[in-house]
Amino acid sequence: MRVTGEAARAQGQITHVIGRILDASGAPIPGAAIEIWQCDATGIYRHPRDTHWLRTRDPGFQGRGRTLAGADGAYALRTIKPVAYPGRTPHIHFAITASGRGALVTQMYVEGEPLNARDGILNGIRDPRQRDSVIVKLEPGDRLEDQALVGTFDIVLDR
C-alpha cells in the first residue's frame, strides 16, 4: 500500500474489506459510492486541521479510500487493520451514497477487540442485531494477499 508521491509504505497489517451494498429487501444497489476513512497505525487521522500529525503521522498512509459497488452490489477496499486511539476502539468510518437514496454514515468495528465493550459510539447502538451487524470478523486473507486480513461488511441502505 503506497500513497502516490510518497516513498514509504503504510505501517500496519494490510486488510481487505469486502462486501455488498443492498437494499432492505436484499437486492444489490449497483453503482453505490463507498468512502472510508480511518486513523493510521499510530492512531492519528490525516486531517488538515490536525497539527500534531506533523511529527508522528505515518506519511505512507493515505487515510481514506473510495470505490463504487459493482452490478451485483459488491465492493472491495484495501486498507490497514484499524487500531485504537484514546477513547475509541478500532474502527473504520464508512459513508455510502446511492442515486435516489439518503446517505448513510456508519462505522465498521473489529470482532474480539477488548475495547468494544467500552466504546460509547458502538454501545450507543441499543439493538443487539444492529450492533452485531457493524462488528466484523477479520480472518487470514492469504487468498487475496500474503499475510493480509479480510473481513466481510455488507451494508443495507433503507431508502
PDB file of C-alpha atoms in Angstrom:
ATOM      1  CA  MET A   1       0.000   0.000   0.000  1.00  0.00           C
ATOM      2  CA  ARG A   2       1.609   3.235  -1.093  1.00  0.00           C
ATOM      3  CA  VAL A   3       0.439   6.856  -1.286  1.00  0.00           C
ATOM      4  CA  THR A   4       1.137   8.495  -4.634  1.00  0.00           C
ATOM      5  CA  GLY A   5       4.222  10.695  -4.285  1.00  0.00           C
ATOM      6  CA  GLU A   6       5.362   9.012  -1.056  1.00  0.00           C
ATOM      7  CA  ALA A   7       8.267   6.570  -0.955  1.00  0.00           C
ATOM      8  CA  ALA A   8       7.201   4.792   2.234  1.00  0.00           C
ATOM      9  CA  ARG A   9       4.637   2.018   2.513  1.00  0.00           C
ATOM     10  CA  ALA A  10       1.911   2.359   5.110  1.00  0.00           C
ATOM     11  CA  GLN A  11       2.557   0.882   8.531  1.00  0.00           C
ATOM     12  CA  GLY A  12       0.078  -1.701   9.790  1.00  0.00           C
ATOM     13  CA  GLN A  13      -1.353  -5.017   8.667  1.00  0.00           C
ATOM     14  CA  ILE A  14      -2.920  -4.967   5.216  1.00  0.00           C
ATOM     15  CA  THR A  15      -6.642  -5.611   5.476  1.00  0.00           C
ATOM     16  CA  HIS A  16      -9.151  -6.176   2.695  1.00  0.00           C
ATOM     17  CA  VAL A  17     -12.745  -5.193   3.395  1.00  0.00           C
ATOM     18  CA  ILE A  18     -15.234  -6.756   1.020  1.00  0.00           C
ATOM     19  CA  GLY A  19     -18.997  -6.745   0.985  1.00  0.00           C
ATOM     20  CA  ARG A  20     -22.147  -5.770  -0.807  1.00  0.00           C
ATOM     21  CA  ILE A  21     -24.392  -2.735  -0.732  1.00  0.00           C
ATOM     22  CA  LEU A  22     -28.004  -3.939  -0.526  1.00  0.00           C
ATOM     23  CA  ASP A  23     -31.485  -2.515  -0.161  1.00  0.00           C
ATOM     24  CA  ALA A  24     -33.831  -3.574   2.654  1.00  0.00           C
ATOM     25  CA  SER A  25     -35.144  -6.496   0.563  1.00  0.00           C
ATOM     26  CA  GLY A  26     -31.610  -7.816  -0.043  1.00  0.00           C
ATOM     27  CA  ALA A  27     -31.354  -6.630  -3.647  1.00  0.00           C
ATOM     28  CA  PRO A  28     -27.987  -5.179  -4.723  1.00  0.00           C
ATOM     29  CA  ILE A  29     -27.565  -1.445  -5.209  1.00  0.00           C
ATOM     30  CA  PRO A  30     -25.215  -1.131  -8.199  1.00  0.00           C
ATOM     31  CA  GLY A  31     -23.104   1.998  -8.513  1.00  0.00           C
ATOM     32  CA  ALA A  32     -23.339   2.966  -4.834  1.00  0.00           C
ATOM     33  CA  ALA A  33     -20.326   5.042  -3.778  1.00  0.00           C
ATOM     34  CA  ILE A  34     -18.415   3.745  -0.760  1.00  0.00           C
ATOM     35  CA  GLU A  35     -15.953   6.017   1.036  1.00  0.00           C
ATOM     36  CA  ILE A  36     -13.835   5.058   4.024  1.00  0.00           C
ATOM     37  CA  TRP A  37     -11.539   6.931   6.369  1.00  0.00           C
ATOM     38  CA  GLN A  38      -9.588   5.859   9.415  1.00  0.00           C
ATOM     39  CA  CYS A  39      -6.563   6.678  11.524  1.00  0.00           C
ATOM     40  CA  ASP A  40      -3.118   5.347  10.664  1.00  0.00           C
ATOM     41  CA  ALA A  41      -1.310   2.560  12.536  1.00  0.00           C
ATOM     42  CA  THR A  42      -0.197   5.083  15.186  1.00  0.00           C
ATOM     43  CA  GLY A  43      -3.776   6.245  15.878  1.00  0.00           C
ATOM     44  CA  ILE A  44      -3.597   9.568  14.023  1.00  0.00           C
ATOM     45  CA  TYR A  45      -6.035  10.780  11.369  1.00  0.00           C
ATOM     46  CA  ARG A  46      -4.728  12.521   8.271  1.00  0.00           C
ATOM     47  CA  HIS A  47      -6.693  15.742   8.618  1.00  0.00           C
ATOM     48  CA  PRO A  48      -5.648  19.255   7.564  1.00  0.00           C
ATOM     49  CA  ARG A  49      -6.701  20.877  10.850  1.00  0.00           C
ATOM     50  CA  ASP A  50      -4.893  18.295  12.976  1.00  0.00           C
ATOM     51  CA  THR A  51      -1.456  19.806  13.658  1.00  0.00           C
ATOM     52  CA  HIS A  52       0.118  17.134  15.913  1.00  0.00           C
ATOM     53  CA  TRP A  53       0.336  14.737  12.950  1.00  0.00           C
ATOM     54  CA  LEU A  54       3.241  16.740  11.551  1.00  0.00           C
ATOM     55  CA  ARG A  55       5.578  14.945  13.977  1.00  0.00           C
ATOM     56  CA  THR A  56       4.110  11.460  14.218  1.00  0.00           C
ATOM     57  CA  ARG A  57       1.690  10.723  11.358  1.00  0.00           C
ATOM     58  CA  ASP A  58       2.521   7.802   9.047  1.00  0.00           C
ATOM     59  CA  PRO A  59       3.367   9.575   5.753  1.00  0.00           C
ATOM     60  CA  GLY A  60       2.794   6.345   3.822  1.00  0.00           C
ATOM     61  CA  PHE A  61      -0.858   6.075   4.848  1.00  0.00           C
ATOM     62  CA  GLN A  62      -3.468   7.916   2.811  1.00  0.00           C
ATOM     63  CA  GLY A  63      -6.182   7.680   5.475  1.00  0.00           C
ATOM     64  CA  ARG A  64      -9.115   7.372   3.085  1.00  0.00           C
ATOM     65  CA  GLY A  65     -10.395   5.457   0.095  1.00  0.00           C
ATOM     66  CA  ARG A  66     -13.296   5.358  -2.340  1.00  0.00           C
ATOM     67  CA  THR A  67     -14.839   2.813  -4.673  1.00  0.00           C
ATOM     68  CA  LEU A  68     -18.116   2.046  -6.433  1.00  0.00           C
ATOM     69  CA  ALA A  69     -20.283  -1.020  -5.983  1.00  0.00           C
ATOM     70  CA  GLY A  70     -20.468  -3.305  -9.000  1.00  0.00           C
ATOM     71  CA  ALA A  71     -23.616  -4.521 -10.770  1.00  0.00           C
ATOM     72  CA  ASP A  72     -24.039  -7.121  -8.016  1.00  0.00           C
ATOM     73  CA  GLY A  73     -23.623  -4.506  -5.268  1.00  0.00           C
ATOM     74  CA  ALA A  74     -20.155  -5.872  -4.413  1.00  0.00           C
ATOM     75  CA  TYR A  75     -17.243  -3.705  -3.362  1.00  0.00           C
ATOM     76  CA  ALA A  76     -13.659  -4.312  -2.249  1.00  0.00           C
ATOM     77  CA  LEU A  77     -11.282  -1.968  -0.426  1.00  0.00           C
ATOM     78  CA  ARG A  78      -7.649  -2.423   0.624  1.00  0.00           C
ATOM     79  CA  THR A  79      -6.523  -0.639   3.786  1.00  0.00           C
ATOM     80  CA  ILE A  80      -4.834  -1.479   7.096  1.00  0.00           C
ATOM     81  CA  LYS A  81      -6.259  -3.144  10.179  1.00  0.00           C
ATOM     82  CA  PRO A  82      -7.822  -0.382  12.259  1.00  0.00           C
ATOM     83  CA  VAL A  83      -6.211   0.475  15.584  1.00  0.00           C
ATOM     84  CA  ALA A  84      -7.449   2.090  18.776  1.00  0.00           C
ATOM     85  CA  TYR A  85      -6.726   5.650  19.783  1.00  0.00           C
ATOM     86  CA  PRO A  86      -7.549   7.356  23.090  1.00  0.00           C
ATOM     87  CA  GLY A  87     -11.225   6.911  23.851  1.00  0.00           C
ATOM     88  CA  ARG A  88     -12.100   4.718  20.843  1.00  0.00           C
ATOM     89  CA  THR A  89     -11.976   1.072  19.866  1.00  0.00           C
ATOM     90  CA  PRO A  90     -10.529   0.191  16.421  1.00  0.00           C
ATOM     91  CA  HIS A  91     -12.936   1.148  13.629  1.00  0.00           C
ATOM     92  CA  ILE A  92     -13.224   2.292  10.032  1.00  0.00           C
ATOM     93  CA  HIS A  93     -15.675   5.045   9.037  1.00  0.00           C
ATOM     94  CA  PHE A  94     -17.916   4.396   6.020  1.00  0.00           C
ATOM     95  CA  ALA A  95     -20.067   6.796   4.002  1.00  0.00           C
ATOM     96  CA  ILE A  96     -22.339   5.283   1.368  1.00  0.00           C
ATOM     97  CA  THR A  97     -24.296   7.243  -1.215  1.00  0.00           C
ATOM     98  CA  ALA A  98     -26.520   5.935  -3.978  1.00  0.00           C
ATOM     99  CA  SER A  99     -28.739   7.655  -6.508  1.00  0.00           C
ATOM    100  CA  GLY A 100     -32.215   8.323  -5.156  1.00  0.00           C
ATOM    101  CA  ARG A 101     -31.314   7.327  -1.603  1.00  0.00           C
ATOM    102  CA  GLY A 102     -30.210   9.143   1.519  1.00  0.00           C
ATOM    103  CA  ALA A 103     -26.563   8.923   2.512  1.00  0.00           C
ATOM    104  CA  LEU A 104     -25.521   6.532   5.272  1.00  0.00           C
ATOM    105  CA  VAL A 105     -22.559   7.157   7.547  1.00  0.00           C
ATOM    106  CA  THR A 106     -21.572   4.240   9.745  1.00  0.00           C
ATOM    107  CA  GLN A 107     -18.546   2.545  11.273  1.00  0.00           C
ATOM    108  CA  MET A 108     -17.140  -0.958  10.993  1.00  0.00           C
ATOM    109  CA  TYR A 109     -15.720  -2.457  14.193  1.00  0.00           C
ATOM    110  CA  VAL A 110     -13.437  -5.469  14.674  1.00  0.00           C
ATOM    111  CA  GLU A 111     -14.803  -8.589  16.355  1.00  0.00           C
ATOM    112  CA  GLY A 112     -12.975  -9.604  19.516  1.00  0.00           C
ATOM    113  CA  GLU A 113     -11.460  -6.200  20.293  1.00  0.00           C
ATOM    114  CA  PRO A 114     -11.467  -5.749  24.101  1.00  0.00           C
ATOM    115  CA  LEU A 115     -12.190  -2.011  23.782  1.00  0.00           C
ATOM    116  CA  ASN A 116     -15.506  -2.731  22.020  1.00  0.00           C
ATOM    117  CA  ALA A 117     -17.080  -3.238  25.455  1.00  0.00           C
ATOM    118  CA  ARG A 118     -16.244   0.370  26.446  1.00  0.00           C
ATOM    119  CA  ASP A 119     -16.740   2.242  23.159  1.00  0.00           C
ATOM    120  CA  GLY A 120     -19.544   4.764  23.647  1.00  0.00           C
ATOM    121  CA  ILE A 121     -20.499   5.032  19.976  1.00  0.00           C
ATOM    122  CA  LEU A 122     -20.619   1.263  19.387  1.00  0.00           C
ATOM    123  CA  ASN A 123     -22.534   0.681  22.603  1.00  0.00           C
ATOM    124  CA  GLY A 124     -24.905   3.508  21.739  1.00  0.00           C
ATOM    125  CA  ILE A 125     -26.418   1.067  19.242  1.00  0.00           C
ATOM    126  CA  ARG A 126     -29.024  -0.427  21.569  1.00  0.00           C
ATOM    127  CA  ASP A 127     -30.473  -3.065  19.215  1.00  0.00           C
ATOM    128  CA  PRO A 128     -28.172  -6.134  19.521  1.00  0.00           C
ATOM    129  CA  ARG A 129     -28.816  -7.197  15.902  1.00  0.00           C
ATOM    130  CA  GLN A 130     -27.886  -3.767  14.580  1.00  0.00           C
ATOM    131  CA  ARG A 131     -24.803  -3.625  16.816  1.00  0.00           C
ATOM    132  CA  ASP A 132     -23.718  -7.096  15.653  1.00  0.00           C
ATOM    133  CA  SER A 133     -24.172  -6.017  12.020  1.00  0.00           C
ATOM    134  CA  VAL A 134     -21.322  -3.464  12.312  1.00  0.00           C
ATOM    135  CA  ILE A 135     -18.864  -5.815  14.033  1.00  0.00           C
ATOM    136  CA  VAL A 136     -16.764  -7.744  11.517  1.00  0.00           C
ATOM    137  CA  LYS A 137     -14.554 -10.780  11.992  1.00  0.00           C
ATOM    138  CA  LEU A 138     -11.135 -10.304  10.399  1.00  0.00           C
ATOM    139  CA  GLU A 139      -9.675 -13.575   9.156  1.00  0.00           C
ATOM    140  CA  PRO A 140      -6.498 -14.575   7.357  1.00  0.00           C
ATOM    141  CA  GLY A 141      -6.733 -13.234   3.807  1.00  0.00           C
ATOM    142  CA  ASP A 142      -3.844 -15.099   2.206  1.00  0.00           C
ATOM    143  CA  ARG A 143      -6.085 -15.963  -0.761  1.00  0.00           C
ATOM    144  CA  LEU A 144      -6.116 -12.241  -1.574  1.00  0.00           C
ATOM    145  CA  GLU A 145      -2.660 -11.202  -0.412  1.00  0.00           C
ATOM    146  CA  ASP A 146       0.088 -12.871   1.586  1.00  0.00           C
ATOM    147  CA  GLN A 147      -0.138 -12.106   5.351  1.00  0.00           C
ATOM    148  CA  ALA A 148      -3.226  -9.923   4.897  1.00  0.00           C
ATOM    149  CA  LEU A 149      -6.542  -9.992   6.725  1.00  0.00           C
ATOM    150  CA  VAL A 150     -10.006  -9.984   5.161  1.00  0.00           C
ATOM    151  CA  GLY A 151     -13.397  -9.073   6.569  1.00  0.00           C
ATOM    152  CA  THR A 152     -16.869  -9.015   5.028  1.00  0.00           C
ATOM    153  CA  PHE A 153     -19.033  -5.965   5.729  1.00  0.00           C
ATOM    154  CA  ASP A 154     -22.400  -5.971   3.965  1.00  0.00           C
ATOM    155  CA  ILE A 155     -24.267  -2.685   4.236  1.00  0.00           C
ATOM    156  CA  VAL A 156     -28.031  -2.180   3.910  1.00  0.00           C
ATOM    157  CA  LEU A 157     -29.463   1.137   2.729  1.00  0.00           C
ATOM    158  CA  ASP A 158     -33.108   1.501   3.772  1.00  0.00           C
ATOM    159  CA  ARG A 159     -34.285   4.199   1.418  1.00  0.00           C
TER     160      ARG A 159
END
